[in-house]
Structure formats: structure tokens, C-alpha cells
Coordinates of C-alpha atoms and ligand atoms in Angstrom, one line a residue:
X741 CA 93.0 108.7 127.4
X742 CA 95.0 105.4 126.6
X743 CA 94.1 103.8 122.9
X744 CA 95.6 100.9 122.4
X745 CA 96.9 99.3 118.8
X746 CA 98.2 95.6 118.5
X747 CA 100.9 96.9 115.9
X748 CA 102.1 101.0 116.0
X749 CA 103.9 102.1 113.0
X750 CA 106.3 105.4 113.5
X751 CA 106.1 106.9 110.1
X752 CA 103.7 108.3 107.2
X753 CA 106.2 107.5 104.0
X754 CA 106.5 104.7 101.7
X755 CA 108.6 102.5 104.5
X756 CA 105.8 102.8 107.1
X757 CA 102.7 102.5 104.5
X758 CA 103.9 99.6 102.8
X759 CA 105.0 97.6 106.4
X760 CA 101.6 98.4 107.6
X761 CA 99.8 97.3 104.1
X762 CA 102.0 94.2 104.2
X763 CA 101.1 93.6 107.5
X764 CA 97.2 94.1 107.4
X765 CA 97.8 91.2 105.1
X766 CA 99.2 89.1 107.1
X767 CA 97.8 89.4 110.5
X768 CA 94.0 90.6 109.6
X769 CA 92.9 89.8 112.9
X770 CA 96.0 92.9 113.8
X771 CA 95.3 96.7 114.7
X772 CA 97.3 98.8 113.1
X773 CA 98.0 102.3 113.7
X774 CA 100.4 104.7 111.6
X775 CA 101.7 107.4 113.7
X776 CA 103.2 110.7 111.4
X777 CA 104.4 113.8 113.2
X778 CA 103.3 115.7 109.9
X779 CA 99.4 116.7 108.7
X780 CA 100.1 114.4 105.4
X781 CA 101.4 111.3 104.5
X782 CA 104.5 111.3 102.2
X783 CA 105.5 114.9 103.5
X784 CA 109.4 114.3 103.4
X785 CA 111.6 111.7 101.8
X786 CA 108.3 109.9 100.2
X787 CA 106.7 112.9 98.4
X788 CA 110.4 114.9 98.0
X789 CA 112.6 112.1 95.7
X790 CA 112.8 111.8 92.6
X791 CA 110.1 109.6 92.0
X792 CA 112.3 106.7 89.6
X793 CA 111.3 103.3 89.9
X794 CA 115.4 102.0 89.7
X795 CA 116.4 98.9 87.9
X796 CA 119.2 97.6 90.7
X797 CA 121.5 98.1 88.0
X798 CA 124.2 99.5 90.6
X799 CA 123.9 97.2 93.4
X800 CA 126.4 94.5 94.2
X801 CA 125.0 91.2 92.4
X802 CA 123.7 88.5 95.1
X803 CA 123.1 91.5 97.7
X804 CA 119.9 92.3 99.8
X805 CA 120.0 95.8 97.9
X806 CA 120.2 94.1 94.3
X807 CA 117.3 91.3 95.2
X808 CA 115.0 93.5 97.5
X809 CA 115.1 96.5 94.4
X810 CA 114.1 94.0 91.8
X811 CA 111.5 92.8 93.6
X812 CA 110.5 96.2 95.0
X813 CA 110.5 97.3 91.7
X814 CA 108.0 94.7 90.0
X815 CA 106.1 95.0 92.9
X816 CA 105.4 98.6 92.8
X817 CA 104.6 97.9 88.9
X818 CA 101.9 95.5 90.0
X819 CA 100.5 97.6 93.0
X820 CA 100.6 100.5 90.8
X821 CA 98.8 98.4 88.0
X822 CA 96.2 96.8 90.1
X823 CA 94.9 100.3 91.7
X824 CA 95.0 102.6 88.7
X825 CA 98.5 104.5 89.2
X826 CA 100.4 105.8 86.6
X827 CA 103.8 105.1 86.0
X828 CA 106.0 105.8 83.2
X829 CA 108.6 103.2 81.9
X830 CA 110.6 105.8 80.4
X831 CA 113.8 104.2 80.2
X832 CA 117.3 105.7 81.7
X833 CA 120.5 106.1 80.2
X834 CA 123.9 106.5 82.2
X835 CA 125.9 108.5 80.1
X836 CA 130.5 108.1 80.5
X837 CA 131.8 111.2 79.0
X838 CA 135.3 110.3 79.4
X839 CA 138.0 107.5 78.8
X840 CA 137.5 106.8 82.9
X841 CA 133.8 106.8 82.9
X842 CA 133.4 104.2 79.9
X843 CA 135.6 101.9 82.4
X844 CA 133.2 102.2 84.9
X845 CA 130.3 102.3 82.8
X846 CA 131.5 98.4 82.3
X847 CA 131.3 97.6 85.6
X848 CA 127.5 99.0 86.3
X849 CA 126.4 97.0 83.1
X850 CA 128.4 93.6 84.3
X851 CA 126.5 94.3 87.5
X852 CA 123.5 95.4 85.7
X853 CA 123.5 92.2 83.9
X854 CA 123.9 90.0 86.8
X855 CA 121.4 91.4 88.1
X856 CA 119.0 90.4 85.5
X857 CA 118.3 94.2 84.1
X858 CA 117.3 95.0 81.0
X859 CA 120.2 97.0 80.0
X860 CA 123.1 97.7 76.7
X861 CA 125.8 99.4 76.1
X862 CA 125.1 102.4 73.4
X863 CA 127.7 104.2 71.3
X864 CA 127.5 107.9 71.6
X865 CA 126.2 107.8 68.1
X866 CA 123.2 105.4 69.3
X867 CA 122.8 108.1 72.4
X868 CA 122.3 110.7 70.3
X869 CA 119.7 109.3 68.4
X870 CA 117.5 108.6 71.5
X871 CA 118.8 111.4 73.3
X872 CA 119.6 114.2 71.4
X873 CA 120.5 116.5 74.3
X874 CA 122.6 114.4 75.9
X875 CA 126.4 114.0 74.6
X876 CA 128.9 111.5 76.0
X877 CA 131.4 108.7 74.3
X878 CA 129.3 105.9 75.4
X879 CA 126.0 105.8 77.8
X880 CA 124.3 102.3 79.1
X881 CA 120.4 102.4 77.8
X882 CA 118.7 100.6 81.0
X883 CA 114.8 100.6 79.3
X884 CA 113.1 99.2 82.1
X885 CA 113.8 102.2 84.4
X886 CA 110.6 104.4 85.0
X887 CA 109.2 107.1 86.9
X888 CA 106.1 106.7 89.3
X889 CA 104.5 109.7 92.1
X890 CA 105.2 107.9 95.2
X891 CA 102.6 110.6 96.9
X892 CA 100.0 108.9 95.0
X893 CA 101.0 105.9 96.0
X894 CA 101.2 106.5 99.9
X895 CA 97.8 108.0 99.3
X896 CA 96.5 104.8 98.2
X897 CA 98.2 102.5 100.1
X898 CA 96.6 104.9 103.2
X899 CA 93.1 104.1 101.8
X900 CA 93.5 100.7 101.4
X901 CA 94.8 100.4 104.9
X902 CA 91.6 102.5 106.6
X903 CA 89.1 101.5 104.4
X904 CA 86.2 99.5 106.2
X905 CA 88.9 98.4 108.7
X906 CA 90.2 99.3 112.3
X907 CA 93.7 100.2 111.1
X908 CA 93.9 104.3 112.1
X909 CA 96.7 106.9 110.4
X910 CA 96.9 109.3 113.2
X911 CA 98.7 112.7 111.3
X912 CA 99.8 115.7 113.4
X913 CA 101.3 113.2 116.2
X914 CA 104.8 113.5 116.7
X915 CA 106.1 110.6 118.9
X916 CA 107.6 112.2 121.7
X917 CA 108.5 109.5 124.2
X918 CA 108.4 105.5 124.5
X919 CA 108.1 103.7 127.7
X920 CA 107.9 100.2 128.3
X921 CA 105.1 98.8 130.5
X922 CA 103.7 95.6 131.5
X923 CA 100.4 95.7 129.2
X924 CA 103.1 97.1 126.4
X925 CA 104.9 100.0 125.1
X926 CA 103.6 102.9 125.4
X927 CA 103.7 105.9 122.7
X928 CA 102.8 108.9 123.7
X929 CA 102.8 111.6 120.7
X930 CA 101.4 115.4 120.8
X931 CA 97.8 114.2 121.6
X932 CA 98.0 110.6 122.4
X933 CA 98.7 107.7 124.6
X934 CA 99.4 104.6 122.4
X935 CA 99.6 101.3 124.6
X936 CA 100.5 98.5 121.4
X937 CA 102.5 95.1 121.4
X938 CA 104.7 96.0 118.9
X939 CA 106.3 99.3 117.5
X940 CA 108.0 99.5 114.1
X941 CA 110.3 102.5 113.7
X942 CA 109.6 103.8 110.2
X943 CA 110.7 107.4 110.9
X944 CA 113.2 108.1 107.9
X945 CA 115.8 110.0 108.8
X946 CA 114.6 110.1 112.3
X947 CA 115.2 106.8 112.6
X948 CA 117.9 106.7 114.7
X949 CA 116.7 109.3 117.3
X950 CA 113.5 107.2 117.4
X951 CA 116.0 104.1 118.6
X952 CA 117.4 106.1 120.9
X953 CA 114.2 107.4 122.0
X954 CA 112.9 103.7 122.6
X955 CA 116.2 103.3 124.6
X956 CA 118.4 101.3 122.6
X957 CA 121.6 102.0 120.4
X958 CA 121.0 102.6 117.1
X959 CA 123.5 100.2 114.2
X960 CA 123.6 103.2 112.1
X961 CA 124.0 106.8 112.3
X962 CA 122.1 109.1 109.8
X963 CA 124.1 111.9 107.9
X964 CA 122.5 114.5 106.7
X965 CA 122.7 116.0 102.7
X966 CA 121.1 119.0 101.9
X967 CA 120.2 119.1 98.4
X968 CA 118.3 121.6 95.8
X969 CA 116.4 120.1 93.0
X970 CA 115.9 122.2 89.9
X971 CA 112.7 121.5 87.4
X972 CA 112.4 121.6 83.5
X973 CA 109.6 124.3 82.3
X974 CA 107.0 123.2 80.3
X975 CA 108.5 123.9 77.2
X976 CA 112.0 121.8 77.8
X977 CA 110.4 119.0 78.6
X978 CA 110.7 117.6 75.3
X979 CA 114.3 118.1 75.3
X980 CA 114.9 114.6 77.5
X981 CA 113.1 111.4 76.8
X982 CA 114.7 109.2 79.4
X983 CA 116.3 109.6 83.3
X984 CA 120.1 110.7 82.4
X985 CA 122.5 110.2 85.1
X986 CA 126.6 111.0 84.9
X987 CA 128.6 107.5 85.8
X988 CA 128.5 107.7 89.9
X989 CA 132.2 109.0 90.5
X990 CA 133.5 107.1 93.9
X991 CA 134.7 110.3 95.2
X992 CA 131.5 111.4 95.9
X993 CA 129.9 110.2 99.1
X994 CA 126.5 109.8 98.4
X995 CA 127.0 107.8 94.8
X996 CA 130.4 106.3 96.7
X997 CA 128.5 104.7 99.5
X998 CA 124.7 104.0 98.2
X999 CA 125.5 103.4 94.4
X1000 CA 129.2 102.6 93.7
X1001 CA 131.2 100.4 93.9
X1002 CA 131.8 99.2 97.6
X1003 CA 127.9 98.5 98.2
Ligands
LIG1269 C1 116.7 113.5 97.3 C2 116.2 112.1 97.3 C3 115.9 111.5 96.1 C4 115.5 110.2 96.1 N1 115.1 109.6 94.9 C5 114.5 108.4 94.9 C6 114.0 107.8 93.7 O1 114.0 108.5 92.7 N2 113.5 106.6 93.8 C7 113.5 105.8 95.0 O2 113.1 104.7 94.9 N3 114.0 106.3 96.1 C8 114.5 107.6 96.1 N4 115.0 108.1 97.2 C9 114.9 107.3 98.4 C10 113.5 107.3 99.0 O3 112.9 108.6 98.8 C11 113.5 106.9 100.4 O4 114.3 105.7 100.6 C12 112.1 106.7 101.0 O5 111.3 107.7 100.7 C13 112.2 106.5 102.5 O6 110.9 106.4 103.0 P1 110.7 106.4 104.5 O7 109.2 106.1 104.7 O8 111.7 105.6 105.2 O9 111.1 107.9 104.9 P2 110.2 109.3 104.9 O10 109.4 109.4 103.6 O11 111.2 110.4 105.2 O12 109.1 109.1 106.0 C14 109.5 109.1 107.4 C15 108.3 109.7 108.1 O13 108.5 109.6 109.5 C16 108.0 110.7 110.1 N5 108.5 110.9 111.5 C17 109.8 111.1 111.8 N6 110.0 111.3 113.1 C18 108.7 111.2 113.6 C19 108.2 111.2 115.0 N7 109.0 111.5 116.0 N8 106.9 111.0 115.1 C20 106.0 110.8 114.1 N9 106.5 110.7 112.8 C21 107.8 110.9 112.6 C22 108.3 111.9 109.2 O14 107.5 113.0 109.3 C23 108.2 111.2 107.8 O15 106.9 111.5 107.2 C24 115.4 109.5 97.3 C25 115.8 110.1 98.5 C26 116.2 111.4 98.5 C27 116.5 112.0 99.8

């Protein structure tokens, strides 16, 4: 059976919750469907980061990056605010432990600055005093930085979306082919036939096998990191007040091309 959407949204994470929010907005006479291959929302880069709202203290000052994080950033404080989400403004401090690392530490705060953050330089006496656990020559104090549960978020946002509305989150459906046709395009996933108008790729880092899917090229190519995360026990939890980050060394790739400096 064909169901048909005026707006189809590939993706259950923050990218795909929020364009379909924003867009329930916007077009409220719009059906909107959210399509995720996975039984919850959030199940991969949404509900698997490290849940900081960032400053945009790296980003290069004038660029899309720079603007769209502070703006992302006060907006999330006010969605969070407005719907009873917790998040923590628990400060960050980038911490140089050698002569090299204080030069660049400049850098991030001139950038930091520009940017309009909230942000010093500390000595490594000043560090200590607000960090005792962390040691380094000189660290940059960024206060405004703060952690949030993007699940919790998504959760909502999905609630707000469905609630007394038409818009659907179809979970378990993994889009497996796209096919253009004169009343639309039409998704088909596991289960379903999606006719819709338009189709928003939102699949993370499926993104560009999604493009290719639809039949077009995709600009960008995703590489793939594998990473571990490890977590504090209970008990040395109190040893760190704030986010502590190393100075992003450029010859790392994933600080090198997302952080530092040639954003
Ligand atoms: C390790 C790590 C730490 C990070 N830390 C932070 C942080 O602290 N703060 C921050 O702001 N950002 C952080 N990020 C970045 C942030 O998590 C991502 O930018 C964001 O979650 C991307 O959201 P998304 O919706 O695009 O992708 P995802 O959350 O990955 O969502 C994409 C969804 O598409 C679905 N999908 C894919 N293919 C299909 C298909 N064929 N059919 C149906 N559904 C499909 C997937 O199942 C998935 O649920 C971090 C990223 C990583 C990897």
C-alpha cells in the first residue's frame, strides 16, 4: 500500500528531528514523515557523542561553521529551556602543555574572541585552582561551554512533531530504494511505499550512499573513525569540573580538518 507524505525526512537524529520541527513550523499545512532504519530515534551519532553544547571557539571567524554553532548553540539553550531539559553550563577549558601548544592556544582564543565567545586565557596557576586535576602551562577557560543529552532532546523534539498532528516517525524502516515518478518520489523502506514531494537526506553518515541511492553524485565522501569512549566511575566524577580538551594538534585528521586551523 502507497502512503503518501508532502515532505519525507531520511533520518531519526538531531539533523532529521530538528529539519522536520523547523519545518512543521513553517509549512503547517505540510505532512511530514521521519523515516529511521533503527527502532529509536537518536540510535547513532545523536545518542553516541559527547553530548557538549560547543562555543564555536575553533571555527574560522565569518564562516557558516562559526555563525550556524552560535546560533545552534543559543538555540538549543532556549529549546532546551522552553521544554524542561536539562543542560549543564559547565564551562570547558583547553589546556597547552607545551611551548607549541600556548602558540596555538592564541590562535583558538583570537578566534574564540571573534567569534563573540565568552572565553580567557588562564595561567597554569589559575587552571589549577579551577581544575585541580588538570596540569598544563596555560589552558583557555571558555565558561559558556556546557553539556546537554541530545537523546532527550530528539525525544522531545519527536513528541512535539507527532503530537495532535499528521506528521508520522516511521522507526524500523530502512530506506532501501528511491525512484522518481510522476506523482513524486517514491521511498520504499522495509515495510513501506512512501510517494512525497520532497525528500530530505538526513541519514548521517549514510548520507552519501543515500545520494547515491536517489541517483545523484554525492559533493562529499564520508570517512569513517572508529572510536572508544571511556567513562568516569561515580566516585571520580568529582575529580573534573569542566570539559578538558588537549590544544587540537593539526597532525591529527579529525581535529586537523573539523577543528583546526584550515576550517
Ligand atoms: C564521537 C562523536 C562525538 C561527538 N560529540 C559531539 C558533541 O559533543 N557535541 C556536538 O554538538 N556534536 C558532537 N558530535 C557530532 C554530532 O553527534 C553529529 O553532528 C550529529 O549527531 C549528527 O546528527 P545526524 O542526525 O546528522 O546523524 P545521526 O545521529 O547519525 O542520524 C542519522 C540517522 O539516519 C539513519 N539512517 C541512515 N541510513 C538510513 C536509511 N537507509 N534508512 C533510514 N534511516 C537511515 C540512521 O539510523 C541514523 O539514526 C559528535 C560526533 C561523534 C561521532
Amino acid at each position: 500500500m502507497m502512503i503518501r507524505a508532502d515532505i519525507c525526512i531520511i533520518g531519526g537524529g538531531i539533523v532529521g528531528l530538528a529539519t522536520a520541527y523547523r519545518f512543521s513550523k513553517k509549512f503547517p499545512e505540510k505532512t511530514i514523515f521521519i523515516i529511521e532504519k533503527e527502532n529509536r530515534l537518536a540510535a547513532h551519532q545523536t545518542g553516541r557523542n559527547s553530548g557538549v553544547l560547543h562555543s564555536g571557539i575553533y571555527y574560522k571567524p565569518g564562516s557558516l561553521k562559526a555563525k550556524n554553532c552560535r546560533l545552534g548553540k543559543k538555540a538549543m539553550e532556549q529549546f532546551c529551556g522552553e521544554h524542561g531539559i536539562d543542560y549543564e553550563l559547565c564551562g570547558k577549558v583547553i589546556v597547552a602543555t607545551n611551548k607549541g601548544e600556548t602558540e596555538r592556544l592564541g590562535a583558538i582564543f583570537e578566534r574564540g574572541k571573534a567569534n563573540g565567545v565568552n572565553c580567557e586565557i588562564i595561567s597554569g596557576e589559575r587552571l589549577r585552582e579551577i581544575e585541580p586535576h588538570a596540569a598544563g602551562l596555560e589552558a583557555i577557560h571558555v565558561p559558556e561551554c556546557g553539556i546537554v543529552n541530545y537523546e532527550q532532546v530528539c525525544q522531545k523534539l519527536g513528541e512535539l512533531l507527532t503530537k495532535g498532528s499528521s506528521h508520522q516517525i516511521h522507526l524500523g524502516e530502512k530506506v532501501l530504494e528511491i525512484e522518481s515518478s510522476k506523482d513524486g518520489l517514491i521511498v520504499q523502506t522495509t515495510e513501506l511505499s512512501i510517494c512525497c514531494q520532497r525528500l530530505i537526506n538526513c541519514a548521517g553518515l549514510h548520507s552519501d550512499r543515500l545520494t547515491k541511492l536517489g541517483g545523484q553524485t554525492p559533493e562529499a565522501k564520508i570517512i569513517p573513525f572508529k572510536g572508544e569512549y571511556y567513562f568516569l566511575s561515580k566516585d571520580a566524577e568529582k575529580f573534573c569540573n569542566h570539559l578538558i580538551y588537549p590544544v587540537p594538534d593539526p597532525k591529527f585528521p579529525f581535529p586537523r580538518s573539523t577543528f583546526y586551523p584550515h576550517d
